[in-house]
mmCIF file of C-alpha atoms and ligand atoms in Angstrom:
data_model
loop_
_atom_site.group_PDB
_atom_site.id
_atom_site.type_symbol
_atom_site.label_atom_id
_atom_site.label_comp_id
_atom_site.label_asym_id
_atom_site.label_seq_id
_atom_site.Cartn_x
_atom_site.Cartn_y
_atom_site.Cartn_z
ATOM 1 C CA MET A 26 -0.008 0.044 0.024
ATOM 2 C CA LYS A 27 1.544 3.241 -1.179
ATOM 3 C CA LEU A 28 2.092 5.817 1.640
ATOM 4 C CA TYR A 29 0.828 9.252 0.590
ATOM 5 C CA ASP A 30 2.118 12.470 2.162
ATOM 6 C CA VAL A 31 -1.326 13.878 2.336
ATOM 7 C CA THR A 32 -4.779 12.476 1.783
ATOM 8 C CA ILE A 33 -7.582 14.989 1.152
ATOM 9 C CA ILE A 34 -11.017 13.751 2.176
ATOM 10 C CA GLY A 35 -13.517 15.407 -0.225
ATOM 11 C CA GLY A 36 -13.342 16.447 -3.846
ATOM 12 C CA GLY A 37 -15.368 19.795 -3.602
ATOM 13 C CA PRO A 38 -13.888 22.961 -4.667
ATOM 14 C CA ILE A 39 -11.714 23.367 -1.673
ATOM 15 C CA GLY A 40 -10.406 19.814 -1.803
ATOM 16 C CA LEU A 41 -9.651 20.199 -5.503
ATOM 17 C CA PHE A 42 -7.713 23.490 -4.864
ATOM 18 C CA THR A 43 -5.914 22.102 -1.997
ATOM 19 C CA ALA A 44 -4.699 19.334 -4.124
ATOM 20 C CA PHE A 45 -3.260 21.776 -6.563
ATOM 21 C CA TYR A 46 -1.437 23.609 -3.894
ATOM 22 C CA CYS A 47 -0.073 20.126 -2.397
ATOM 23 C CA GLY A 48 1.581 19.711 -5.815
ATOM 24 C CA MET A 49 3.108 23.006 -5.506
ATOM 25 C CA ARG A 50 4.740 21.857 -2.262
ATOM 26 C CA GLU A 51 5.699 18.713 -3.948
ATOM 27 C CA MET A 52 3.665 16.425 -1.765
ATOM 28 C CA GLU A 53 2.364 12.944 -2.875
ATOM 29 C CA THR A 54 -1.338 13.613 -2.851
ATOM 30 C CA LYS A 55 -4.605 11.504 -2.904
ATOM 31 C CA ILE A 56 -8.197 12.839 -3.086
ATOM 32 C CA ILE A 57 -11.025 10.550 -1.733
ATOM 33 C CA GLU A 58 -14.623 11.523 -2.804
ATOM 34 C CA TYR A 59 -17.729 9.528 -1.920
ATOM 35 C CA LEU A 60 -19.752 11.064 -5.012
ATOM 36 C CA PRO A 61 -19.269 9.642 -8.478
ATOM 37 C CA PHE A 62 -18.149 13.146 -9.565
ATOM 38 C CA LEU A 63 -16.072 16.003 -8.299
ATOM 39 C CA GLY A 64 -17.194 19.466 -7.306
ATOM 40 C CA GLY A 65 -18.998 18.800 -3.977
ATOM 41 C CA LYS A 66 -21.955 21.031 -3.287
ATOM 42 C CA VAL A 67 -21.206 23.256 -6.408
ATOM 43 C CA SER A 68 -21.771 20.303 -8.741
ATOM 44 C CA TYR A 69 -24.538 18.673 -6.592
ATOM 45 C CA PHE A 70 -26.749 21.751 -5.981
ATOM 46 C CA TYR A 71 -26.007 24.470 -8.505
ATOM 47 C CA PRO A 72 -23.783 23.600 -11.490
ATOM 48 C CA GLU A 73 -25.931 25.733 -13.795
ATOM 49 C CA LYS A 74 -26.078 28.840 -11.302
ATOM 50 C CA THR A 75 -23.869 31.858 -11.497
ATOM 51 C CA ILE A 76 -21.309 32.478 -8.771
ATOM 52 C CA ARG A 77 -20.342 36.092 -8.376
ATOM 53 C CA ASP A 78 -18.315 36.212 -5.293
ATOM 54 C CA ILE A 79 -14.898 34.887 -6.132
ATOM 55 C CA GLY A 80 -12.304 37.679 -6.553
ATOM 56 C CA GLY A 81 -11.156 38.341 -10.062
ATOM 57 C CA ILE A 82 -14.022 36.230 -11.603
ATOM 58 C CA PRO A 83 -17.101 38.496 -12.097
ATOM 59 C CA ALA A 84 -19.355 35.734 -12.883
ATOM 60 C CA ILE A 85 -18.883 31.948 -13.561
ATOM 61 C CA THR A 86 -21.208 29.050 -13.654
ATOM 62 C CA GLY A 87 -20.735 26.429 -10.889
ATOM 63 C CA GLU A 88 -19.974 23.852 -13.746
ATOM 64 C CA GLU A 89 -17.319 26.016 -15.289
ATOM 65 C CA LEU A 90 -15.654 26.813 -11.918
ATOM 66 C CA ILE A 91 -15.466 23.168 -11.221
ATOM 67 C CA LYS A 92 -14.105 22.186 -14.633
ATOM 68 C CA GLN A 93 -11.363 24.783 -14.016
ATOM 69 C CA LEU A 94 -10.633 23.736 -10.475
ATOM 70 C CA GLU A 95 -10.587 19.970 -11.658
ATOM 71 C CA GLU A 96 -8.006 20.959 -14.384
ATOM 72 C CA GLN A 97 -5.918 22.948 -11.937
ATOM 73 C CA SER A 98 -6.059 20.180 -9.337
ATOM 74 C CA ARG A 99 -4.727 17.682 -11.862
ATOM 75 C CA THR A 100 -1.547 19.795 -12.637
ATOM 76 C CA PHE A 101 0.589 17.638 -10.503
ATOM 77 C CA ASP A 102 -1.339 14.447 -11.287
ATOM 78 C CA PRO A 103 -2.710 13.516 -7.766
ATOM 79 C CA THR A 104 -4.492 10.229 -7.170
ATOM 80 C CA ILE A 105 -8.216 10.642 -7.276
ATOM 81 C CA VAL A 106 -10.447 8.060 -5.845
ATOM 82 C CA LEU A 107 -14.185 8.443 -6.395
ATOM 83 C CA ASN A 108 -17.187 6.481 -5.048
ATOM 84 C CA GLN A 109 -15.649 5.937 -1.658
ATOM 85 C CA GLN A 110 -16.885 7.303 1.742
ATOM 86 C CA VAL A 111 -14.141 7.247 4.293
ATOM 87 C CA VAL A 112 -15.536 5.732 7.282
ATOM 88 C CA GLY A 113 -12.690 4.587 9.311
ATOM 89 C CA LEU A 114 -9.641 6.417 10.714
ATOM 90 C CA GLU A 115 -6.910 4.754 12.660
ATOM 91 C CA GLN A 116 -3.579 6.360 13.776
ATOM 92 C CA LEU A 117 -0.721 3.631 13.617
ATOM 93 C CA GLU A 118 2.258 3.493 15.968
ATOM 94 C CA ASP A 119 4.510 5.320 13.624
ATOM 95 C CA GLY A 120 2.142 8.231 13.531
ATOM 96 C CA THR A 121 0.805 7.588 10.082
ATOM 97 C CA PHE A 122 -2.931 7.038 9.430
ATOM 98 C CA LEU A 123 -4.717 4.245 7.953
ATOM 99 C CA LEU A 124 -8.158 5.283 6.481
ATOM 100 C CA THR A 125 -10.826 2.692 5.498
ATOM 101 C CA SER A 126 -13.530 3.371 2.948
ATOM 102 C CA HIS A 127 -17.309 2.023 3.132
ATOM 103 C CA ILE A 128 -16.290 -0.684 0.590
ATOM 104 C CA GLY A 129 -13.447 -1.705 2.881
ATOM 105 C CA GLU A 130 -10.443 -0.179 0.822
ATOM 106 C CA LYS A 131 -7.586 0.984 2.937
ATOM 107 C CA HIS A 132 -5.639 4.228 2.300
ATOM 108 C CA HIS A 133 -2.205 5.029 3.987
ATOM 109 C CA THR A 134 -1.174 8.448 4.681
ATOM 110 C CA LYS A 135 1.173 10.613 6.670
ATOM 111 C CA THR A 136 -1.379 13.506 7.055
ATOM 112 C CA ILE A 137 -4.970 14.232 6.423
ATOM 113 C CA ILE A 138 -6.720 17.403 5.211
ATOM 114 C CA LEU A 139 -10.483 17.211 5.845
ATOM 115 C CA ALA A 140 -12.293 19.082 2.974
ATOM 116 C CA THR A 141 -15.495 17.163 3.684
ATOM 117 C CA GLY A 142 -17.977 20.109 3.597
ATOM 118 C CA PHE A 143 -20.529 19.137 6.396
ATOM 119 C CA GLY A 144 -20.335 15.421 5.302
ATOM 120 C CA VAL A 145 -21.469 13.162 2.493
ATOM 121 C CA LEU A 146 -24.408 14.383 0.547
ATOM 122 C CA LYS A 147 -26.954 11.438 -0.063
ATOM 123 C CA SER A 148 -30.217 12.233 -2.040
ATOM 124 C CA THR A 149 -33.493 10.885 -0.676
ATOM 125 C CA LYS A 150 -34.363 8.326 -3.157
ATOM 126 C CA LEU A 151 -37.598 7.925 -5.097
ATOM 127 C CA ASP A 152 -39.414 5.154 -3.123
ATOM 128 C CA VAL A 153 -40.720 3.322 -6.086
ATOM 129 C CA GLU A 154 -39.978 -0.279 -7.045
ATOM 130 C CA GLY A 155 -37.498 -0.655 -10.023
ATOM 131 C CA ALA A 156 -36.646 3.153 -10.004
ATOM 132 C CA GLU A 157 -33.061 2.416 -9.653
ATOM 133 C CA LYS A 158 -33.118 0.854 -13.257
ATOM 134 C CA TYR A 159 -33.334 4.521 -14.668
ATOM 135 C CA GLU A 160 -31.080 6.219 -12.198
ATOM 136 C CA GLY A 161 -28.243 8.248 -13.655
ATOM 137 C CA ARG A 162 -29.907 8.225 -17.050
ATOM 138 C CA HIS A 163 -33.501 9.406 -16.901
ATOM 139 C CA LEU A 164 -34.254 9.440 -13.196
ATOM 140 C CA HIS A 165 -32.338 12.314 -11.799
ATOM 141 C CA TYR A 166 -31.566 13.652 -8.230
ATOM 142 C CA THR A 167 -29.727 16.696 -9.481
ATOM 143 C CA VAL A 168 -29.482 18.757 -12.657
ATOM 144 C CA GLU A 169 -26.000 18.106 -13.896
ATOM 145 C CA SER A 170 -26.862 19.554 -17.519
ATOM 146 C CA LEU A 171 -29.912 21.439 -18.646
ATOM 147 C CA GLU A 172 -29.271 19.955 -22.127
ATOM 148 C CA CYS A 173 -30.602 16.673 -20.886
ATOM 149 C CA PHE A 174 -33.996 17.939 -20.411
ATOM 150 C CA LYS A 175 -34.254 20.121 -23.573
ATOM 151 C CA ASP A 176 -37.266 19.484 -25.695
ATOM 152 C CA LYS A 177 -38.154 16.570 -23.268
ATOM 153 C CA ARG A 178 -41.289 15.661 -21.261
ATOM 154 C CA VAL A 179 -40.160 16.187 -17.775
ATOM 155 C CA LEU A 180 -41.841 15.346 -14.547
ATOM 156 C CA ILE A 181 -40.594 16.933 -11.190
ATOM 157 C CA SER A 182 -41.334 15.462 -7.938
ATOM 158 C CA GLY A 183 -40.856 17.625 -4.863
ATOM 159 C CA TRP A 184 -42.225 20.303 -2.767
ATOM 160 C CA GLY A 185 -39.197 22.533 -1.619
ATOM 161 C CA ASN A 186 -37.374 25.406 -2.896
ATOM 162 C CA SER A 187 -35.144 23.116 -5.068
ATOM 163 C CA ALA A 188 -37.910 21.431 -6.918
ATOM 164 C CA LEU A 189 -39.683 25.047 -7.542
ATOM 165 C CA ASP A 190 -36.296 26.497 -8.506
ATOM 166 C CA TRP A 191 -35.659 23.785 -11.085
ATOM 167 C CA ALA A 192 -39.361 23.755 -12.381
ATOM 168 C CA ASN A 193 -38.860 27.578 -13.192
ATOM 169 C CA GLU A 194 -35.548 27.027 -14.813
ATOM 170 C CA LEU A 195 -36.597 24.037 -16.914
ATOM 171 C CA LEU A 196 -39.992 25.436 -17.997
ATOM 172 C CA PRO A 197 -38.764 27.417 -20.979
ATOM 173 C CA ILE A 198 -36.794 24.588 -22.458
ATOM 174 C CA THR A 199 -38.757 21.492 -21.850
ATOM 175 C CA LYS A 200 -41.565 20.218 -24.348
ATOM 176 C CA GLN A 201 -43.843 19.534 -21.376
ATOM 177 C CA LEU A 202 -43.412 20.081 -17.869
ATOM 178 C CA SER A 203 -45.446 18.316 -14.901
ATOM 179 C CA VAL A 204 -44.786 18.804 -11.273
ATOM 180 C CA VAL A 205 -46.149 16.411 -8.620
ATOM 181 C CA HIS A 206 -46.360 17.383 -4.950
ATOM 182 C CA ARG A 207 -47.642 15.357 -2.086
ATOM 183 C CA ARG A 208 -49.219 18.358 -0.354
ATOM 184 C CA ASN A 209 -51.781 20.958 -1.573
ATOM 185 C CA GLU A 210 -49.438 23.831 -0.732
ATOM 186 C CA PHE A 211 -45.862 24.432 -2.059
ATOM 187 C CA SER A 212 -43.389 25.826 0.419
ATOM 188 C CA GLY A 213 -41.005 28.027 -1.394
ATOM 189 C CA LEU A 214 -40.434 31.481 -2.727
ATOM 190 C CA GLU A 215 -43.782 33.050 -3.584
ATOM 191 C CA ARG A 216 -42.444 34.423 -6.923
ATOM 192 C CA TYR A 217 -41.416 30.913 -7.938
ATOM 193 C CA ILE A 218 -44.968 29.355 -6.994
ATOM 194 C CA THR A 219 -46.670 32.331 -8.889
ATOM 195 C CA ASN A 220 -44.726 31.951 -11.818
ATOM 196 C CA LEU A 221 -45.244 28.253 -12.098
ATOM 197 C CA ARG A 222 -49.132 28.513 -11.307
ATOM 198 C CA ASN A 223 -49.318 31.124 -14.270
ATOM 199 C CA SER A 224 -47.366 28.868 -16.686
ATOM 200 C CA SER A 225 -48.226 26.023 -19.062
ATOM 201 C CA ALA A 226 -46.776 23.476 -16.448
ATOM 202 C CA ALA A 227 -49.208 20.836 -15.098
ATOM 203 C CA ILE A 228 -49.275 20.949 -11.377
ATOM 204 C CA LEU A 229 -50.549 17.995 -9.606
ATOM 205 C CA SER A 230 -51.060 18.122 -5.713
ATOM 206 C CA PRO A 231 -51.541 16.301 -3.554
ATOM 207 C CA TYR A 232 -50.003 13.548 -5.790
ATOM 208 C CA ILE A 233 -46.972 11.147 -5.506
ATOM 209 C CA ILE A 234 -45.371 9.030 -8.115
ATOM 210 C CA GLU A 235 -46.445 5.453 -7.798
ATOM 211 C CA GLU A 236 -44.758 3.755 -10.656
ATOM 212 C CA LEU A 237 -42.413 4.407 -13.560
ATOM 213 C CA HIS A 238 -42.931 2.845 -16.904
ATOM 214 C CA GLY A 239 -40.521 2.130 -19.540
ATOM 215 C CA ASP A 240 -38.471 -0.526 -21.148
ATOM 216 C CA GLY A 241 -35.794 -0.577 -18.413
ATOM 217 C CA GLN A 242 -33.663 1.728 -20.464
ATOM 218 C CA ASN A 243 -35.904 4.525 -21.462
ATOM 219 C CA LEU A 244 -38.846 6.064 -19.681
ATOM 220 C CA SER A 245 -42.098 6.486 -21.304
ATOM 221 C CA CYS A 246 -44.527 7.629 -18.507
ATOM 222 C CA ALA A 247 -45.208 7.570 -14.737
ATOM 223 C CA SER A 248 -48.353 6.568 -12.787
ATOM 224 C CA VAL A 249 -49.093 9.385 -10.136
ATOM 225 C CA LYS A 250 -51.717 8.808 -7.501
ATOM 226 C CA ASN A 251 -53.965 11.438 -6.002
ATOM 227 C CA LEU A 252 -53.561 11.104 -2.208
ATOM 228 C CA GLU A 253 -57.167 12.312 -1.560
ATOM 229 C CA THR A 254 -59.075 10.256 -4.007
ATOM 230 C CA GLY A 255 -56.722 7.379 -4.600
ATOM 231 C CA LYS A 256 -57.264 7.874 -8.316
ATOM 232 C CA VAL A 257 -54.152 7.028 -10.380
ATOM 233 C CA HIS A 258 -53.367 8.884 -13.706
ATOM 234 C CA MET A 259 -50.630 8.399 -16.295
ATOM 235 C CA ILE A 260 -48.193 11.246 -17.191
ATOM 236 C CA GLU A 261 -46.013 10.949 -20.146
ATOM 237 C CA ALA A 262 -42.314 11.640 -19.029
ATOM 238 C CA ASP A 263 -38.832 11.086 -20.751
ATOM 239 C CA GLU A 264 -37.091 12.413 -17.645
ATOM 240 C CA VAL A 265 -37.889 12.417 -14.001
ATOM 241 C CA LEU A 266 -36.441 14.739 -11.644
ATOM 242 C CA VAL A 267 -36.780 14.004 -7.977
ATOM 243 C CA ASN A 268 -36.111 16.753 -5.200
ATOM 244 C CA HIS A 269 -37.191 14.958 -2.009
ATOM 245 C CA GLY A 270 -34.465 16.426 0.064
ATOM 246 C CA PHE A 271 -31.133 14.914 0.944
ATOM 247 C CA LEU A 272 -29.318 13.791 3.928
ATOM 248 C CA ILE A 273 -25.760 14.882 5.090
ATOM 249 C CA ASP A 274 -23.972 11.837 6.593
ATOM 250 C CA SER A 275 -21.282 13.089 8.925
ATOM 251 C CA ARG A 276 -21.646 10.178 11.458
ATOM 252 C CA PRO A 277 -18.478 8.412 10.715
ATOM 253 C CA MET A 278 -16.221 11.611 11.254
ATOM 254 C CA LYS A 279 -17.828 12.174 14.661
ATOM 255 C CA GLU A 280 -16.267 8.818 15.880
ATOM 256 C CA TRP A 281 -12.696 10.024 14.891
ATOM 257 C CA GLY A 282 -11.998 11.855 18.088
ATOM 258 C CA LEU A 283 -12.082 15.366 16.478
ATOM 259 C CA GLU A 284 -13.397 18.371 18.468
ATOM 260 C CA PHE A 285 -16.454 19.822 16.890
ATOM 261 C CA GLN A 286 -17.885 23.279 17.405
ATOM 262 C CA LYS A 287 -20.879 24.946 15.782
ATOM 263 C CA GLY A 288 -21.399 21.928 13.294
ATOM 264 C CA GLY A 289 -17.876 22.180 12.110
ATOM 265 C CA ILE A 290 -14.402 20.845 13.275
ATOM 266 C CA LYS A 291 -12.422 23.314 15.344
ATOM 267 C CA VAL A 292 -9.255 24.430 13.979
ATOM 268 C CA ASP A 293 -6.621 26.951 14.936
ATOM 269 C CA ARG A 294 -5.039 29.486 12.631
ATOM 270 C CA PHE A 295 -2.938 26.831 11.132
ATOM 271 C CA MET A 296 -6.020 24.742 10.207
ATOM 272 C CA GLN A 297 -4.673 22.174 12.667
ATOM 273 C CA THR A 298 -7.429 20.097 14.390
ATOM 274 C CA ASN A 299 -7.181 18.875 17.833
ATOM 275 C CA ILE A 300 -5.458 15.676 16.385
ATOM 276 C CA LYS A 301 -1.970 16.361 15.106
ATOM 277 C CA GLY A 302 -1.449 15.480 11.398
ATOM 278 C CA ILE A 303 -5.102 16.207 10.735
ATOM 279 C CA PHE A 304 -6.102 19.552 9.283
ATOM 280 C CA ALA A 305 -9.238 20.855 7.847
ATOM 281 C CA ALA A 306 -10.327 23.510 5.105
ATOM 282 C CA GLY A 307 -13.475 24.555 3.563
ATOM 283 C CA ASP A 308 -16.968 24.502 5.106
ATOM 284 C CA ILE A 309 -16.069 21.860 7.759
ATOM 285 C CA ALA A 310 -13.286 24.152 9.261
ATOM 286 C CA SER A 311 -14.613 25.878 12.107
ATOM 287 C CA TYR A 312 -13.278 29.109 13.794
ATOM 288 C CA GLN A 313 -14.389 32.400 14.988
ATOM 289 C CA ASN A 314 -15.977 34.688 12.324
ATOM 290 C CA LYS A 315 -15.894 31.748 9.787
ATOM 291 C CA LEU A 316 -17.367 32.611 6.402
ATOM 292 C CA HIS A 317 -18.813 29.688 4.480
ATOM 293 C CA LEU A 318 -17.572 30.869 0.920
ATOM 294 C CA ILE A 319 -15.515 29.164 -1.614
ATOM 295 C CA ALA A 320 -13.173 32.183 -1.522
ATOM 296 C CA GLY A 321 -12.437 31.597 2.059
ATOM 297 C CA GLY A 322 -11.642 27.947 1.599
ATOM 298 C CA PHE A 323 -9.239 28.905 -1.246
ATOM 299 C CA PHE A 324 -7.105 30.459 1.585
ATOM 300 C CA GLU A 325 -7.609 27.679 4.138
ATOM 301 C CA GLY A 326 -6.617 25.070 1.774
ATOM 302 C CA PRO A 327 -2.969 26.169 1.296
ATOM 303 C CA THR A 328 -2.635 27.112 4.959
ATOM 304 C CA ALA A 329 -3.627 23.493 5.600
ATOM 305 C CA VAL A 330 -1.233 22.274 3.092
ATOM 306 C CA ASN A 331 1.805 24.316 4.617
ATOM 307 C CA SER A 332 0.978 22.986 8.108
ATOM 308 C CA ALA A 333 0.867 19.436 6.780
ATOM 309 C CA LYS A 334 4.140 20.118 5.129
ATOM 310 C CA ALA A 335 5.746 21.479 8.275
ATOM 311 C CA TYR A 336 4.234 18.384 10.309
ATOM 312 C CA ILE A 337 6.075 16.025 8.055
ATOM 313 C CA HIS A 338 9.099 18.085 7.578
ATOM 314 C CA PRO A 339 9.573 20.263 10.820
ATOM 315 C CA GLU A 340 12.611 21.769 9.290
ATOM 316 C CA LYS A 341 10.861 23.200 6.387
ATOM 317 C CA GLU A 342 10.049 26.778 7.311
ATOM 318 C CA LEU A 343 6.425 27.895 6.775
ATOM 319 C CA LYS A 344 6.652 30.571 4.334
ATOM 320 C CA PRO A 345 4.432 31.940 1.796
ATOM 321 C CA ILE A 346 5.218 30.498 -1.881
ATOM 322 C CA TYR A 347 3.848 32.220 -4.961
ATOM 323 C CA SER A 348 2.933 30.465 -8.044
ATOM 324 C CA THR A 349 4.686 33.078 -10.155
ATOM 325 C CA THR A 350 8.009 31.847 -8.746
ATOM 326 C CA HIS A 351 7.139 28.363 -9.788
ATOM 327 C CA PHE A 352 5.909 28.607 -13.386
HETATM 328 C C1 FAD B 410 -27.426 26.502 -3.077
HETATM 329 C C2 FAD B 410 -25.902 27.023 -2.463
HETATM 330 C C3 FAD B 410 -25.425 28.154 -3.224
HETATM 331 C C4 FAD B 410 -24.160 28.617 -2.937
HETATM 332 N N1 FAD B 410 -23.676 29.736 -3.537
HETATM 333 C C5 FAD B 410 -22.399 30.119 -3.222
HETATM 334 C C6 FAD B 410 -21.790 31.206 -3.890
HETATM 335 O O1 FAD B 410 -22.545 31.875 -4.709
HETATM 336 N N2 FAD B 410 -20.601 31.598 -3.612
HETATM 337 C C7 FAD B 410 -19.875 30.840 -2.515
HETATM 338 O O2 FAD B 410 -18.786 31.384 -2.299
HETATM 339 N N3 FAD B 410 -20.392 29.869 -1.944
HETATM 340 C C8 FAD B 410 -21.642 29.332 -2.364
HETATM 341 N N4 FAD B 410 -22.057 28.294 -1.586
HETATM 342 C C9 FAD B 410 -21.314 27.645 -0.576
HETATM 343 C C10 FAD B 410 -20.214 26.810 -1.162
HETATM 344 O O3 FAD B 410 -20.907 25.925 -2.131
HETATM 345 C C11 FAD B 410 -19.641 26.045 -0.229
HETATM 346 O O4 FAD B 410 -18.850 26.919 0.591
HETATM 347 C C12 FAD B 410 -18.311 25.211 -0.874
HETATM 348 O O5 FAD B 410 -19.003 24.242 -1.639
HETATM 349 C C13 FAD B 410 -17.589 24.414 0.138
HETATM 350 O O6 FAD B 410 -16.721 23.486 -0.260
HETATM 351 P P1 FAD B 410 -16.040 22.425 0.291
HETATM 352 O O7 FAD B 410 -15.257 21.841 -0.661
HETATM 353 O O8 FAD B 410 -15.491 22.837 1.643
HETATM 354 O O9 FAD B 410 -17.216 21.432 0.702
HETATM 355 P P2 FAD B 410 -18.249 20.705 -0.242
HETATM 356 O O10 FAD B 410 -18.557 21.518 -1.623
HETATM 357 O O11 FAD B 410 -19.480 20.401 0.578
HETATM 358 O O12 FAD B 410 -17.600 19.205 -0.732
HETATM 359 C C14 FAD B 410 -17.235 18.289 0.145
HETATM 360 C C15 FAD B 410 -17.025 17.058 -0.470
HETATM 361 O O13 FAD B 410 -16.603 15.990 0.418
HETATM 362 C C16 FAD B 410 -17.226 14.822 0.258
HETATM 363 N N5 FAD B 410 -17.153 14.169 1.543
HETATM 364 C C17 FAD B 410 -17.555 14.427 2.713
HETATM 365 N N6 FAD B 410 -17.386 13.415 3.682
HETATM 366 C C18 FAD B 410 -16.725 12.470 2.965
HETATM 367 C C19 FAD B 410 -16.106 11.261 3.282
HETATM 368 N N7 FAD B 410 -16.196 10.758 4.589
HETATM 369 N N8 FAD B 410 -15.506 10.482 2.363
HETATM 370 C C20 FAD B 410 -15.232 10.777 1.032
HETATM 371 N N9 FAD B 410 -15.908 11.924 0.596
HETATM 372 C C21 FAD B 410 -16.483 12.797 1.670
HETATM 373 C C22 FAD B 410 -18.648 15.235 -0.251
HETATM 374 O O14 FAD B 410 -19.326 14.061 -0.844
HETATM 375 C C23 FAD B 410 -18.407 16.489 -0.955
HETATM 376 O O15 FAD B 410 -18.346 16.227 -2.387
HETATM 377 C C24 FAD B 410 -23.476 27.890 -1.911
HETATM 378 C C25 FAD B 410 -23.998 26.729 -1.316
HETATM 379 C C26 FAD B 410 -25.235 26.340 -1.650
HETATM 380 C C27 FAD B 410 -25.734 25.173 -0.978
#
């Protein structure tokens, strides 16, 4: 098993930038990410939205930002492991760490940088038999690309801001839009609700999706059930988008002996946690006056890397290093 200088847990925006900076400090680096894609909350919640509060970048979509961060993170060729949630952490006698993922794979590292956000994001799945056959193709839990919904018959199931938000966003590009909601009232921004009610979208409430119909590859329609009358209708649908909320799983981390405060992991100004050799950056790092902004994490990541470097090589002085002196 290869021993890495640093293992970054979490491939969100901060994990990606941190990996780039690890390369600048010539550290053997591994990123472990639970999701099947990189970008964390940006890719998961708002790839198509515009981010306007990163210095020097007046406006950029979430997707474009992650594309650029991923390219930057790969500059020094780190090892990137997807589809693995780190669930176990053990410090060995020599001070190194052994991480275990949910599929039992082991990862050996001298230091750890936690860039985990608030934990692993897990969408609440559509509770319908056989739904998993369509997952990732025509059954979606997030909008990775608007293109996939263009000129399609789209069925959205959900009741919160997210479902409403996407319904409004997809409305102009879809061939037909239907929204099912298990209650009579939507809870969300009034403007979105009014806009939807005045549109050509079919709003079915209180309804739930009861069955998906298709050939196992492509979807053709869905049975939806009226919760008051029990009547079942068929709705034509090529794509189904489910926004039933999500869970944030941070349980494993809570068992690693780390000190938590205000929902995050307490760090000092070196991004050092209470366990020597384990650092944190991004949303999970907690200190006074913390701002949960991407721009803030872009500072915390390099700080954590410099601290990790100094932990491995105490003789290496912690001093600022500019990219302009390296390229
Ligand atoms: C709707 C919305 C809009 C926002 N808009 C803006 C904005 O305009 N500007 C701005 O600056 N910020 C914005 N933010 C905040 C911004 O998205 C976060 O600050 C940023 O994503 C934090 O990055 P991160 O890398 O620390 O964490 P995350 O993006 O949460 O990434 C953490 C990653 O770690 C993975 N992970 C966690 N635990 C494990 C584990 N045990 N094993 C393996 N992988 C793990 C997760 O799956 C996740 O992919 C917004 C947030 C939301 C929700």
